[in-house]
Short mmCIF file of N, CA and C in Angstrom, two decimals:
data_model
loop_
_atom_site.label_atom_id
_atom_site.label_comp_id
_atom_site.label_asym_id
_atom_site.label_seq_id
_atom_site.Cartn_x
_atom_site.Cartn_y
_atom_site.Cartn_z
N MET G 1165 119.76 113.96 139.78
CA MET G 1165 120.70 112.85 139.83
C MET G 1165 120.38 111.89 138.68
N ALA G 1166 121.28 111.75 137.77
CA ALA G 1166 121.09 110.87 136.64
C ALA G 1166 121.56 109.46 137.01
N SER G 1167 120.74 108.51 136.64
CA SER G 1167 121.13 107.13 136.92
C SER G 1167 121.81 106.55 135.69
N THR G 1168 122.77 105.70 135.93
CA THR G 1168 123.43 105.02 134.82
C THR G 1168 122.95 103.58 134.80
N VAL G 1169 122.82 103.08 133.61
CA VAL G 1169 122.32 101.72 133.44
C VAL G 1169 123.51 100.81 133.18
N ASN G 1170 123.56 99.74 133.91
CA ASN G 1170 124.61 98.75 133.74
C ASN G 1170 124.16 97.75 132.66
N TRP G 1171 124.53 98.03 131.41
CA TRP G 1171 124.07 97.21 130.30
C TRP G 1171 124.62 95.79 130.37
N THR G 1172 125.81 95.62 130.87
CA THR G 1172 126.38 94.28 131.00
C THR G 1172 125.57 93.45 131.98
N ALA G 1173 125.17 94.08 133.09
CA ALA G 1173 124.35 93.36 134.07
C ALA G 1173 122.99 92.99 133.49
N ILE G 1174 122.41 93.90 132.72
CA ILE G 1174 121.12 93.60 132.09
C ILE G 1174 121.29 92.46 131.09
N ASP G 1175 122.36 92.50 130.32
CA ASP G 1175 122.61 91.44 129.35
C ASP G 1175 122.78 90.09 130.04
N ASN G 1176 123.33 90.09 131.24
CA ASN G 1176 123.54 88.85 131.98
C ASN G 1176 122.33 88.43 132.81
N ASP G 1177 121.35 89.30 132.91
CA ASP G 1177 120.15 89.00 133.71
C ASP G 1177 119.40 87.82 133.08
N PRO G 1178 119.01 86.82 133.88
CA PRO G 1178 118.30 85.65 133.34
C PRO G 1178 116.99 86.02 132.64
N ARG G 1179 116.32 87.06 133.11
CA ARG G 1179 115.07 87.48 132.47
C ARG G 1179 115.34 88.01 131.06
N PHE G 1180 116.42 88.78 130.91
CA PHE G 1180 116.77 89.28 129.58
C PHE G 1180 117.18 88.13 128.67
N GLN G 1181 117.94 87.20 129.20
CA GLN G 1181 118.34 86.03 128.42
C GLN G 1181 117.12 85.24 127.95
N ALA G 1182 116.14 85.08 128.85
CA ALA G 1182 114.90 84.37 128.48
C ALA G 1182 114.14 85.13 127.40
N LEU G 1183 114.05 86.44 127.56
CA LEU G 1183 113.38 87.27 126.56
C LEU G 1183 114.07 87.13 125.21
N HIS G 1184 115.37 87.26 125.20
CA HIS G 1184 116.13 87.18 123.96
C HIS G 1184 115.96 85.81 123.30
N LYS G 1185 116.01 84.75 124.09
CA LYS G 1185 115.86 83.39 123.55
C LYS G 1185 114.47 83.18 122.97
N LYS G 1186 113.43 83.60 123.72
CA LYS G 1186 112.05 83.43 123.23
C LYS G 1186 111.83 84.23 121.94
N LYS G 1187 112.30 85.45 121.94
CA LYS G 1187 112.09 86.31 120.77
C LYS G 1187 112.86 85.80 119.56
N THR G 1188 114.10 85.40 119.76
CA THR G 1188 114.92 84.90 118.67
C THR G 1188 114.34 83.61 118.09
N THR G 1189 113.93 82.70 118.95
CA THR G 1189 113.33 81.45 118.49
C THR G 1189 112.07 81.71 117.69
N PHE G 1190 111.23 82.59 118.21
CA PHE G 1190 109.98 82.93 117.54
C PHE G 1190 110.24 83.58 116.19
N LEU G 1191 111.18 84.52 116.13
CA LEU G 1191 111.47 85.21 114.87
C LEU G 1191 112.06 84.26 113.83
N TRP G 1192 112.95 83.37 114.25
CA TRP G 1192 113.51 82.40 113.31
C TRP G 1192 112.42 81.48 112.77
N SER G 1193 111.47 81.11 113.63
CA SER G 1193 110.35 80.27 113.18
C SER G 1193 109.52 80.99 112.13
N LEU G 1194 109.19 82.25 112.40
CA LEU G 1194 108.42 83.02 111.43
C LEU G 1194 109.19 83.21 110.13
N MET G 1195 110.49 83.43 110.23
CA MET G 1195 111.29 83.60 109.03
C MET G 1195 111.32 82.31 108.21
N ALA G 1196 111.44 81.18 108.88
CA ALA G 1196 111.47 79.90 108.17
C ALA G 1196 110.14 79.66 107.45
N ILE G 1197 109.04 79.94 108.13
CA ILE G 1197 107.72 79.76 107.52
C ILE G 1197 107.58 80.67 106.29
N SER G 1198 107.96 81.93 106.45
CA SER G 1198 107.80 82.86 105.33
C SER G 1198 108.72 82.50 104.16
N THR G 1199 109.92 82.06 104.45
CA THR G 1199 110.85 81.69 103.39
C THR G 1199 110.36 80.46 102.62
N VAL G 1200 109.91 79.47 103.35
CA VAL G 1200 109.40 78.26 102.69
C VAL G 1200 108.19 78.62 101.83
N TYR G 1201 107.27 79.39 102.37
CA TYR G 1201 106.08 79.76 101.60
C TYR G 1201 106.47 80.59 100.37
N TYR G 1202 107.41 81.50 100.53
CA TYR G 1202 107.85 82.34 99.42
C TYR G 1202 108.42 81.48 98.28
N PHE G 1203 109.26 80.52 98.62
CA PHE G 1203 109.89 79.71 97.59
C PHE G 1203 108.98 78.63 97.02
N LEU G 1204 107.82 78.40 97.62
CA LEU G 1204 106.87 77.46 97.02
C LEU G 1204 106.36 77.96 95.68
N LEU G 1205 106.28 79.27 95.50
CA LEU G 1205 105.79 79.82 94.23
C LEU G 1205 106.73 79.50 93.07
N PRO G 1206 108.01 79.87 93.12
CA PRO G 1206 108.86 79.52 91.97
C PRO G 1206 109.09 78.01 91.83
N ILE G 1207 109.13 77.30 92.93
CA ILE G 1207 109.31 75.84 92.84
C ILE G 1207 108.08 75.21 92.21
N GLY G 1208 106.91 75.65 92.68
CA GLY G 1208 105.66 75.13 92.10
C GLY G 1208 105.53 75.47 90.63
N ALA G 1209 105.88 76.69 90.26
CA ALA G 1209 105.79 77.11 88.86
C ALA G 1209 106.77 76.32 87.99
N ALA G 1210 107.93 75.98 88.54
CA ALA G 1210 108.94 75.26 87.77
C ALA G 1210 108.62 73.77 87.64
N TYR G 1211 108.17 73.15 88.72
CA TYR G 1211 107.99 71.70 88.72
C TYR G 1211 106.54 71.25 88.54
N TYR G 1212 105.59 72.12 88.77
CA TYR G 1212 104.17 71.77 88.63
C TYR G 1212 103.43 72.84 87.82
N PRO G 1213 103.91 73.15 86.62
CA PRO G 1213 103.27 74.24 85.86
C PRO G 1213 101.82 73.94 85.51
N GLU G 1214 101.48 72.68 85.30
CA GLU G 1214 100.09 72.35 84.96
C GLU G 1214 99.15 72.66 86.11
N LEU G 1215 99.61 72.45 87.33
CA LEU G 1215 98.80 72.79 88.51
C LEU G 1215 98.57 74.30 88.57
N PHE G 1216 99.59 75.06 88.30
CA PHE G 1216 99.50 76.52 88.39
C PHE G 1216 98.68 77.13 87.25
N LYS G 1217 98.47 76.36 86.16
CA LYS G 1217 97.69 76.85 85.02
C LYS G 1217 96.20 76.59 85.16
N ILE G 1218 95.80 75.83 86.18
CA ILE G 1218 94.39 75.49 86.34
C ILE G 1218 93.58 76.77 86.55
N LYS G 1219 92.56 76.95 85.70
CA LYS G 1219 91.70 78.12 85.80
C LYS G 1219 90.76 77.96 86.99
N VAL G 1220 90.65 79.00 87.79
CA VAL G 1220 89.77 78.98 88.95
C VAL G 1220 88.50 79.78 88.67
N TRP G 1221 88.70 80.98 88.12
CA TRP G 1221 87.57 81.85 87.82
C TRP G 1221 88.01 82.84 86.75
N GLY G 1222 87.41 82.78 85.59
CA GLY G 1222 87.78 83.67 84.49
C GLY G 1222 89.26 83.51 84.16
N PRO G 1223 89.99 84.62 84.07
CA PRO G 1223 91.43 84.52 83.76
C PRO G 1223 92.28 84.16 84.99
N MET G 1224 91.64 84.05 86.14
CA MET G 1224 92.35 83.77 87.40
C MET G 1224 92.72 82.28 87.46
N ASN G 1225 94.00 82.01 87.66
CA ASN G 1225 94.43 80.62 87.79
C ASN G 1225 95.07 80.39 89.15
N VAL G 1226 95.44 79.14 89.42
CA VAL G 1226 96.02 78.77 90.71
C VAL G 1226 97.31 79.54 90.97
N GLY G 1227 98.13 79.74 89.94
CA GLY G 1227 99.39 80.46 90.11
C GLY G 1227 99.19 81.89 90.57
N ILE G 1228 98.24 82.58 89.95
CA ILE G 1228 97.97 83.96 90.35
C ILE G 1228 97.43 84.01 91.77
N LEU G 1229 96.52 83.10 92.09
CA LEU G 1229 95.97 83.07 93.45
C LEU G 1229 97.06 82.76 94.48
N PHE G 1230 97.96 81.85 94.12
CA PHE G 1230 99.04 81.53 95.05
C PHE G 1230 99.95 82.74 95.25
N ALA G 1231 100.25 83.44 94.15
CA ALA G 1231 101.09 84.63 94.25
C ALA G 1231 100.42 85.69 95.13
N LEU G 1232 99.13 85.89 94.96
CA LEU G 1232 98.41 86.86 95.79
C LEU G 1232 98.33 86.40 97.25
N SER G 1233 98.29 85.09 97.45
CA SER G 1233 98.21 84.58 98.82
C SER G 1233 99.49 84.89 99.60
N GLU G 1234 100.58 85.15 98.89
CA GLU G 1234 101.82 85.49 99.59
C GLU G 1234 101.68 86.81 100.35
N PHE G 1235 100.88 87.74 99.83
CA PHE G 1235 100.61 88.97 100.55
C PHE G 1235 99.84 88.68 101.84
N VAL G 1236 98.86 87.81 101.74
CA VAL G 1236 98.05 87.44 102.90
C VAL G 1236 98.93 86.77 103.96
N VAL G 1237 99.80 85.89 103.52
CA VAL G 1237 100.70 85.21 104.46
C VAL G 1237 101.64 86.22 105.12
N ALA G 1238 102.18 87.16 104.36
CA ALA G 1238 103.07 88.18 104.94
C ALA G 1238 102.33 89.02 105.97
N TRP G 1239 101.11 89.44 105.66
CA TRP G 1239 100.33 90.23 106.61
C TRP G 1239 99.99 89.41 107.86
N THR G 1240 99.68 88.14 107.65
CA THR G 1240 99.37 87.26 108.79
C THR G 1240 100.58 87.09 109.69
N ILE G 1241 101.74 86.89 109.10
CA ILE G 1241 102.96 86.74 109.89
C ILE G 1241 103.24 88.03 110.67
N ALA G 1242 103.05 89.18 110.04
CA ALA G 1242 103.24 90.46 110.73
C ALA G 1242 102.25 90.59 111.89
N ALA G 1243 101.01 90.20 111.68
CA ALA G 1243 99.99 90.27 112.74
C ALA G 1243 100.32 89.32 113.88
N VAL G 1244 100.77 88.12 113.55
CA VAL G 1244 101.15 87.15 114.59
C VAL G 1244 102.30 87.69 115.42
N TYR G 1245 103.29 88.28 114.74
CA TYR G 1245 104.41 88.84 115.49
C TYR G 1245 103.95 90.00 116.38
N ALA G 1246 103.14 90.88 115.84
CA ALA G 1246 102.67 92.04 116.62
C ALA G 1246 101.88 91.58 117.85
N ARG G 1247 101.04 90.58 117.66
CA ARG G 1247 100.25 90.07 118.79
C ARG G 1247 101.17 89.48 119.86
N ARG G 1248 102.14 88.68 119.45
CA ARG G 1248 103.05 88.05 120.41
C ARG G 1248 103.91 89.11 121.09
N ALA G 1249 104.40 90.07 120.32
CA ALA G 1249 105.24 91.13 120.91
C ALA G 1249 104.44 91.93 121.93
N ASN G 1250 103.21 92.28 121.58
CA ASN G 1250 102.39 93.08 122.50
C ASN G 1250 101.99 92.31 123.74
N SER G 1251 101.76 91.03 123.61
CA SER G 1251 101.27 90.27 124.75
C SER G 1251 102.37 89.68 125.63
N GLN G 1252 103.52 89.35 125.05
CA GLN G 1252 104.56 88.68 125.83
C GLN G 1252 105.87 89.47 125.89
N PHE G 1253 106.44 89.75 124.73
CA PHE G 1253 107.77 90.35 124.70
C PHE G 1253 107.80 91.73 125.35
N ASP G 1254 106.79 92.55 125.07
CA ASP G 1254 106.77 93.89 125.65
C ASP G 1254 106.64 93.84 127.17
N ALA G 1255 105.83 92.91 127.67
CA ALA G 1255 105.67 92.78 129.12
C ALA G 1255 106.98 92.34 129.78
N MET G 1256 107.67 91.41 129.15
CA MET G 1256 108.95 90.96 129.69
C MET G 1256 109.97 92.10 129.67
N ALA G 1257 110.00 92.85 128.58
CA ALA G 1257 110.94 93.97 128.46
C ALA G 1257 110.61 95.07 129.47
N ALA G 1258 109.32 95.34 129.67
CA ALA G 1258 108.91 96.38 130.62
C ALA G 1258 109.35 96.03 132.04
N GLU G 1259 109.28 94.76 132.38
CA GLU G 1259 109.72 94.32 133.71
C GLU G 1259 111.22 94.55 133.87
N ILE G 1260 111.97 94.24 132.84
CA ILE G 1260 113.43 94.45 132.90
C ILE G 1260 113.75 95.94 132.99
N VAL G 1261 113.07 96.76 132.21
CA VAL G 1261 113.30 98.20 132.24
C VAL G 1261 112.92 98.76 133.61
N ARG G 1262 111.81 98.29 134.15
CA ARG G 1262 111.36 98.76 135.47
C ARG G 1262 112.41 98.48 136.54
N ASP G 1263 113.05 97.33 136.45
CA ASP G 1263 114.06 96.93 137.45
C ASP G 1263 115.48 97.25 137.02
N SER G 1264 115.66 98.01 135.95
CA SER G 1264 117.00 98.24 135.42
C SER G 1264 117.95 98.90 136.42
N ASN G 1265 117.42 99.74 137.28
CA ASN G 1265 118.28 100.39 138.27
C ASN G 1265 118.68 99.44 139.39
N LEU G 1266 117.94 98.35 139.56
CA LEU G 1266 118.22 97.38 140.62
C LEU G 1266 119.16 96.26 140.17
N ILE G 1267 119.29 96.10 138.87
CA ILE G 1267 120.12 95.01 138.34
C ILE G 1267 121.59 95.39 138.50
N LYS G 1268 122.32 94.55 139.17
CA LYS G 1268 123.74 94.80 139.43
C LYS G 1268 124.58 93.71 138.81
#
C-alpha cells in the first residue's frame, strides 16, 4: 500500500512554516554578511588604496591578505550553515517527515 503525501497540508503545517522562516532568515543573514565582506575588497581598494598597500611581511600586503581572508570567510560561513542545518533544520525537517502521513 503506497501512501500519498499531502504537500499542501505540509506546506500549511505550522512546523514547516517555522522551519521555512528560520531557514530563510538565517540564509539571508549569511548572504548579507558574505556580500558585504565581498564588496569590502573592491571598495577598500578604490577608496583606501594606501591602506591596502601597507606591507605586512615581505611582498605580502594588507590587500592580498584581505583578498585571501575572503576564502576563510566563505569557508566559515559554509561551516556555520552546516552546523546550524545539522543541529536545527534537519531535526525540524525529520519531525515533519516522520509525521507526514498524519498531516491532513
